[in-house]
PDB file of C-alpha atoms and ligand atoms in Angstrom:
ATOM      1  CA  LYS A   1       0.167   0.234  -0.060  1.00 78.00           C
ATOM      2  CA  PRO A   2       1.301   3.389  -0.635  1.00 76.00           C
ATOM      3  CA  HIS A   3       1.912   5.084   2.565  1.00 85.00           C
ATOM      4  CA  LYS A   4       1.733   9.201   1.798  1.00 94.00           C
ATOM      5  CA  ILE A   5       1.542  11.298  -0.876  1.00 97.00           C
ATOM      6  CA  ASP A   6       5.580  11.955  -1.157  1.00 97.00           C
ATOM      7  CA  HIS A   7       5.039  14.877  -3.234  1.00 97.00           C
ATOM      8  CA  ILE A   8       3.164  16.849  -6.089  1.00 98.00           C
ATOM      9  CA  GLY A   9       4.472  17.560  -9.035  1.00 98.00           C
ATOM     10  CA  VAL A  10       3.868  20.833 -10.465  1.00 98.00           C
ATOM     11  CA  ALA A  11       5.173  22.252 -14.084  1.00 98.00           C
ATOM     12  CA  VAL A  12       6.524  25.433 -13.896  1.00 98.00           C
ATOM     13  CA  LYS A  13       8.472  27.760 -16.002  1.00 98.00           C
ATOM     14  CA  SER A  14      10.727  28.949 -13.813  1.00 98.00           C
ATOM     15  CA  LEU A  15      11.177  28.502 -10.150  1.00 98.00           C
ATOM     16  CA  GLU A  16      12.667  32.100  -9.892  1.00 98.00           C
ATOM     17  CA  HIS A  17       9.286  32.939 -10.414  1.00 98.00           C
ATOM     18  CA  ALA A  18       7.346  30.289  -9.013  1.00 98.00           C
ATOM     19  CA  LEU A  19       9.086  29.985  -5.659  1.00 98.00           C
ATOM     20  CA  PRO A  20       7.940  33.876  -4.169  1.00 98.00           C
ATOM     21  CA  PHE A  21       4.382  33.073  -4.090  1.00 98.00           C
ATOM     22  CA  TYR A  22       4.914  29.362  -2.465  1.00 98.00           C
ATOM     23  CA  VAL A  23       7.192  31.000   0.270  1.00 98.00           C
ATOM     24  CA  ASP A  24       6.291  34.571   0.863  1.00 98.00           C
ATOM     25  CA  HIS A  25       2.701  33.914   0.441  1.00 98.00           C
ATOM     26  CA  LEU A  26       2.096  29.937   0.811  1.00 98.00           C
ATOM     27  CA  ASN A  27       4.299  30.473   3.695  1.00 97.00           C
ATOM     28  CA  MET A  28       5.543  26.782   2.318  1.00 98.00           C
ATOM     29  CA  ALA A  29       9.401  25.872   3.932  1.00 97.00           C
ATOM     30  CA  LEU A  30      11.775  26.372   0.846  1.00 98.00           C
ATOM     31  CA  GLU A  31      13.761  22.632   1.440  1.00 96.00           C
ATOM     32  CA  GLY A  32      16.254  22.504  -1.431  1.00 96.00           C
ATOM     33  CA  ILE A  33      16.596  22.694  -4.700  1.00 98.00           C
ATOM     34  CA  GLU A  34      18.471  20.252  -7.002  1.00 97.00           C
ATOM     35  CA  GLU A  35      18.869  19.690 -10.343  1.00 97.00           C
ATOM     36  CA  VAL A  36      18.144  16.161 -11.937  1.00 95.00           C
ATOM     37  CA  GLU A  37      20.236  16.354 -15.183  1.00 94.00           C
ATOM     38  CA  SER A  38      18.717  12.546 -16.087  1.00 92.00           C
ATOM     39  CA  GLU A  39      15.033  13.874 -15.766  1.00 93.00           C
ATOM     40  CA  MET A  40      15.945  17.580 -17.257  1.00 96.00           C
ATOM     41  CA  VAL A  41      14.960  19.332 -14.705  1.00 97.00           C
ATOM     42  CA  LYS A  42      15.473  21.300 -11.936  1.00 98.00           C
ATOM     43  CA  VAL A  43      13.307  21.121  -8.699  1.00 98.00           C
ATOM     44  CA  ALA A  44      12.449  22.854  -5.735  1.00 98.00           C
ATOM     45  CA  PHE A  45      11.141  21.316  -2.582  1.00 98.00           C
ATOM     46  CA  LEU A  46       8.773  23.020  -0.401  1.00 98.00           C
ATOM     47  CA  ARG A  47       7.189  21.134   2.770  1.00 97.00           C
ATOM     48  CA  VAL A  48       3.950  20.861   3.951  1.00 96.00           C
ATOM     49  CA  GLY A  49       3.807  18.440   6.779  1.00 95.00           C
ATOM     50  CA  GLU A  50       4.677  14.937   5.922  1.00 93.00           C
ATOM     51  CA  SER A  51       4.723  15.594   2.103  1.00 96.00           C
ATOM     52  CA  ARG A  52       5.862  18.122  -0.185  1.00 97.00           C
ATOM     53  CA  ILE A  53       5.570  20.244  -3.017  1.00 98.00           C
ATOM     54  CA  GLU A  54       7.864  19.635  -6.130  1.00 98.00           C
ATOM     55  CA  LEU A  55       8.066  22.794  -8.277  1.00 98.00           C
ATOM     56  CA  LEU A  56       9.785  21.224 -11.677  1.00 98.00           C
ATOM     57  CA  GLU A  57      11.273  24.199 -13.966  1.00 98.00           C
ATOM     58  CA  PRO A  58      12.811  22.447 -17.673  1.00 98.00           C
ATOM     59  CA  THR A  59      16.397  22.550 -18.226  1.00 98.00           C
ATOM     60  CA  SER A  60      15.751  21.785 -21.629  1.00 97.00           C
ATOM     61  CA  GLU A  61      13.355  22.355 -24.446  1.00 95.00           C
ATOM     62  CA  GLU A  62      13.832  18.108 -24.619  1.00 96.00           C
ATOM     63  CA  SER A  63      12.559  17.817 -21.070  1.00 97.00           C
ATOM     64  CA  PRO A  64       9.092  15.887 -21.126  1.00 97.00           C
ATOM     65  CA  VAL A  65       8.282  18.878 -18.558  1.00 98.00           C
ATOM     66  CA  ALA A  66       8.928  21.495 -21.074  1.00 98.00           C
ATOM     67  CA  LYS A  67       6.623  19.571 -23.773  1.00 98.00           C
ATOM     68  CA  PHE A  68       4.266  19.428 -21.025  1.00 98.00           C
ATOM     69  CA  ILE A  69       4.285  23.435 -20.497  1.00 98.00           C
ATOM     70  CA  GLU A  70       3.855  23.775 -24.705  1.00 98.00           C
ATOM     71  CA  LYS A  71       0.807  21.773 -24.121  1.00 98.00           C
ATOM     72  CA  ARG A  72      -1.041  22.043 -21.797  1.00 97.00           C
ATOM     73  CA  GLY A  73       0.274  24.954 -19.897  1.00 98.00           C
ATOM     74  CA  GLU A  74       1.531  25.292 -16.119  1.00 98.00           C
ATOM     75  CA  GLY A  75       0.289  23.126 -13.493  1.00 98.00           C
ATOM     76  CA  ILE A  76      -0.095  19.819 -11.826  1.00 98.00           C
ATOM     77  CA  HIS A  77       2.258  17.380 -13.291  1.00 98.00           C
ATOM     78  CA  HIS A  78       2.105  14.139 -11.479  1.00 98.00           C
ATOM     79  CA  ILE A  79       0.893  12.985  -7.532  1.00 98.00           C
ATOM     80  CA  ALA A  80       3.677  10.595  -5.870  1.00 98.00           C
ATOM     81  CA  LEU A  81       3.028   8.164  -3.951  1.00 97.00           C
ATOM     82  CA  GLY A  82       5.148   6.868  -0.973  1.00 96.00           C
ATOM     83  CA  VAL A  83       5.880   3.164  -1.498  1.00 96.00           C
ATOM     84  CA  HIS A  84       8.149   0.888   0.764  1.00 94.00           C
ATOM     85  CA  SER A  85       9.354  -1.639  -2.104  1.00 95.00           C
ATOM     86  CA  ILE A  86       9.504  -0.047  -5.410  1.00 97.00           C
ATOM     87  CA  ASN A  87      10.072  -3.285  -7.080  1.00 97.00           C
ATOM     88  CA  GLU A  88       7.621  -5.211  -5.577  1.00 96.00           C
ATOM     89  CA  ARG A  89       4.918  -2.397  -6.599  1.00 96.00           C
ATOM     90  CA  ILE A  90       6.351  -2.332 -10.416  1.00 97.00           C
ATOM     91  CA  LYS A  91       5.948  -6.149 -10.260  1.00 97.00           C
ATOM     92  CA  ASP A  92       2.746  -6.499  -9.038  1.00 97.00           C
ATOM     93  CA  LEU A  93       0.717  -3.686 -11.475  1.00 97.00           C
ATOM     94  CA  LYS A  94       2.682  -5.045 -14.240  1.00 97.00           C
ATOM     95  CA  ASN A  95       1.640  -8.606 -13.055  1.00 97.00           C
ATOM     96  CA  ASP A  96      -2.172  -7.162 -13.322  1.00 97.00           C
ATOM     97  CA  GLY A  97      -1.660  -5.973 -16.123  1.00 97.00           C
ATOM     98  CA  ILE A  98      -1.281  -1.754 -16.084  1.00 97.00           C
ATOM     99  CA  ARG A  99       0.935  -0.410 -18.127  1.00 97.00           C
ATOM    100  CA  MET A 100       4.541   1.018 -16.805  1.00 98.00           C
ATOM    101  CA  LEU A 101       6.029   4.445 -18.263  1.00 98.00           C
ATOM    102  CA  ASN A 102       9.268   2.519 -16.696  1.00 96.00           C
ATOM    103  CA  GLU A 103       9.006  -1.005 -16.345  1.00 95.00           C
ATOM    104  CA  GLN A 104      12.664  -0.357 -13.957  1.00 96.00           C
ATOM    105  CA  ALA A 105      12.777   2.089 -11.179  1.00 97.00           C
ATOM    106  CA  LYS A 106      15.186   5.080 -11.753  1.00 96.00           C
ATOM    107  CA  ILE A 107      17.103   7.340  -9.692  1.00 95.00           C
ATOM    108  CA  GLY A 108      15.014  10.458  -9.300  1.00 93.00           C
ATOM    109  CA  ALA A 109      15.506  13.679  -6.651  1.00 93.00           C
ATOM    110  CA  GLY A 110      17.363  13.147  -3.453  1.00 90.00           C
ATOM    111  CA  GLY A 111      18.532   9.790  -4.309  1.00 92.00           C
ATOM    112  CA  ALA A 112      14.740   8.658  -4.015  1.00 95.00           C
ATOM    113  CA  LYS A 113      13.941   5.345  -6.598  1.00 97.00           C
ATOM    114  CA  ILE A 114      11.500   6.289  -8.659  1.00 97.00           C
ATOM    115  CA  ALA A 115       8.950   4.978 -11.594  1.00 98.00           C
ATOM    116  CA  PHE A 116       5.807   5.969 -13.450  1.00 98.00           C
ATOM    117  CA  ILE A 117       2.023   5.047 -14.233  1.00 98.00           C
ATOM    118  CA  HIS A 118       1.010   5.184 -17.744  1.00 98.00           C
ATOM    119  CA  PRO A 119      -1.878   7.764 -16.547  1.00 98.00           C
ATOM    120  CA  LYS A 120      -4.942   5.740 -18.567  1.00 97.00           C
ATOM    121  CA  PRO A 121      -5.708   3.407 -15.908  1.00 95.00           C
ATOM    122  CA  ALA A 122      -5.673   6.501 -13.758  1.00 97.00           C
ATOM    123  CA  SER A 123      -8.443   8.758 -15.354  1.00 97.00           C
ATOM    124  CA  GLY A 124      -5.334  11.084 -16.834  1.00 97.00           C
ATOM    125  CA  VAL A 125      -3.513  11.434 -13.648  1.00 98.00           C
ATOM    126  CA  LEU A 126       0.412  11.009 -13.841  1.00 98.00           C
ATOM    127  CA  TYR A 127       0.943   8.947 -10.895  1.00 98.00           C
ATOM    128  CA  GLU A 128       4.933   8.367  -9.926  1.00 98.00           C
ATOM    129  CA  LEU A 129       5.691   5.788  -7.495  1.00 98.00           C
ATOM    130  CA  CYS A 130       8.866   6.931  -5.047  1.00 97.00           C
ATOM    131  CA  GLU A 131      10.804   4.965  -2.467  1.00 97.00           C
ATOM    132  CA  LYS A 132      13.161   7.113  -0.599  1.00 91.00           C
ATOM    133  CA  ARG A 133      16.530   6.022   0.668  1.00 84.00           C
ATOM    134  CA  ALA A 134      16.470   5.174   4.434  1.00 74.00           C
ATOM    135  CA  THR A 135      17.894   8.568   5.801  1.00 66.00           C
ATOM    136  CA  GLY A 136      15.565   8.015   9.134  1.00 54.00           C
ATOM    137  CA  GLU A 137      14.944  11.684   8.842  1.00 54.00           C
ATOM    138  CA  ASP A 138      11.602  11.029   5.556  1.00 49.00           C
ATOM    139  CA  LYS A 139       9.040   9.562   8.151  1.00 45.00           C
TER     140      LYS A 139
HETATM  141  N1  CMX B 201      -0.114  14.073 -16.930  1.00 60.02           N
HETATM  142  C1  CMX B 201      -1.181  13.569 -17.221  1.00 60.02           C
HETATM  143  N2  CMX B 201      -0.555  12.678 -18.360  1.00 60.02           N
HETATM  144  C2  CMX B 201       0.343  12.770 -18.968  1.00 60.02           C
HETATM  145  C3  CMX B 201       1.639  13.308 -18.586  1.00 60.02           C
HETATM  146  C4  CMX B 201       0.997  13.965 -17.093  1.00 60.02           C
HETATM  147  N3  CMX B 201       1.984  15.107 -16.717  1.00 60.02           N
HETATM  148  N4  CMX B 201       2.226  13.478 -19.183  1.00 60.02           N
HETATM  149  C5  CMX B 201       2.310  12.454 -20.334  1.00 60.02           C
HETATM  150  N5  CMX B 201       1.042  12.103 -20.592  1.00 60.02           N
HETATM  151  C6  CMX B 201       0.637  11.101 -20.854  1.00 60.02           C
HETATM  152  C7  CMX B 201       0.409  11.284 -22.492  1.00 60.02           C
HETATM  153  O1  CMX B 201      -0.181  12.209 -22.897  1.00 60.02           O
HETATM  154  C8  CMX B 201       0.956  10.030 -23.075  1.00 60.02           C
HETATM  155  O2  CMX B 201      -0.396   9.496 -23.181  1.00 60.02           O
HETATM  156  P1  CMX B 201      -0.604   8.335 -24.595  1.00 60.02           P
HETATM  157  O3  CMX B 201      -0.314   7.357 -24.296  1.00 60.02           O
HETATM  158  O4  CMX B 201      -2.782   8.447 -24.362  1.00 60.02           O
HETATM  159  O5  CMX B 201      -0.298   9.317 -25.529  1.00 60.02           O
HETATM  160  C9  CMX B 201       1.262   9.497 -21.830  1.00 60.02           C
HETATM  161  O6  CMX B 201       0.619  10.096 -20.973  1.00 60.02           O
HETATM  162  C10 CMX B 201       2.890   8.605 -22.011  1.00 60.02           C
HETATM  163  O7  CMX B 201       3.663   9.552 -22.325  1.00 60.02           O
HETATM  164  P2  CMX B 201       4.604  10.174 -23.034  1.00 60.02           P
HETATM  165  O8  CMX B 201       5.421  11.492 -22.892  1.00 60.02           O
HETATM  166  O9  CMX B 201       4.739   9.323 -24.139  1.00 60.02           O
HETATM  167  O10 CMX B 201       5.727   9.012 -22.139  1.00 60.02           O
HETATM  168  P3  CMX B 201       7.186   8.649 -22.093  1.00 60.02           P
HETATM  169  O11 CMX B 201       7.002   7.214 -21.582  1.00 60.02           O
HETATM  170  O12 CMX B 201       8.087   9.881 -23.342  1.00 60.02           O
HETATM  171  O13 CMX B 201       7.101  10.169 -20.694  1.00 60.02           O
HETATM  172  C11 CMX B 201       6.718  11.018 -18.206  1.00 60.02           C
HETATM  173  C12 CMX B 201       6.765   9.024 -19.378  1.00 60.02           C
HETATM  174  C13 CMX B 201       5.264  11.177 -18.591  1.00 60.02           C
HETATM  175  C14 CMX B 201       7.014   9.730 -16.896  1.00 60.02           C
HETATM  176  C15 CMX B 201       8.028  11.714 -19.181  1.00 60.02           C
HETATM  177  O14 CMX B 201       7.503  12.049 -19.856  1.00 60.02           O
HETATM  178  C16 CMX B 201       7.726  12.820 -17.943  1.00 60.02           C
HETATM  179  O15 CMX B 201       6.790  13.363 -18.146  1.00 60.02           O
HETATM  180  N6  CMX B 201       9.471  12.960 -17.444  1.00 60.02           N
HETATM  181  C17 CMX B 201       9.351  13.584 -16.270  1.00 60.02           C
HETATM  182  C18 CMX B 201       8.894  13.735 -15.120  1.00 60.02           C
HETATM  183  C19 CMX B 201       9.456  14.235 -13.799  1.00 60.02           C
HETATM  184  O16 CMX B 201       8.321  14.817 -13.278  1.00 60.02           O
HETATM  185  N7  CMX B 201      10.880  13.604 -13.056  1.00 60.02           N
HETATM  186  C20 CMX B 201      10.990  14.139 -11.930  1.00 60.02           C
HETATM  187  C21 CMX B 201      12.227  13.878 -11.530  1.00 60.02           C
HETATM  188  C22 CMX B 201      12.498  14.787 -10.148  1.00 60.02           C
HETATM  189  C23 CMX B 201      12.015  13.476  -8.703  1.00 60.02           C
HETATM  190  O17 CMX B 201      10.460  13.871  -8.621  1.00 60.02           O
HETATM  191  O18 CMX B 201      12.453  12.696  -8.216  1.00 60.02           O
END
């Protein structure tokens, strides 16, 4: 079972422009900014209780997030579900006949193992499975 919403990804054109609203008006604490080269994004994590908002800025025109913004505009891009054993979850979903966009977990922000599910059976929502690195901090 997913144990929490780890984060909600929001596609933005510019972190610099997007961040002040979240920090100054929604009073979210900025945890950090990280470039995930393999995903062609720069991300900012904002803490909301046990979850986070992840702002995603594309670092290249080739970035899937740049294509998303071009097609649909800025907005919610994905919901990440915290799972304890991502490989098991991928296996179970595949056994259930659910199409994965990633059949193998890959490494995302903060060294987490991540995999995306095809949005079709999820009524158009892109879900990410996310297994955090065991740091002990992230309960
Ligand atoms: N929301 C809803 N549907 C989406 C979507 C989104 N954000 N992005 C893509 N889709 C749909 C597409 O329209 C497509 O639908 P059809 O098959 O019906 O045409 C389907 O999902 C597959 O999309 P695709 O672009 O053809 O598939 P790819 O395998 O090329 O891309 C994807 C996979 C969606 C994961 C990639 O495009 C993407 O968005 N990558 C960015 C991932 C990301 O946010 N990484 C964060 C890293 C930081 C971290 O959190 O660790």
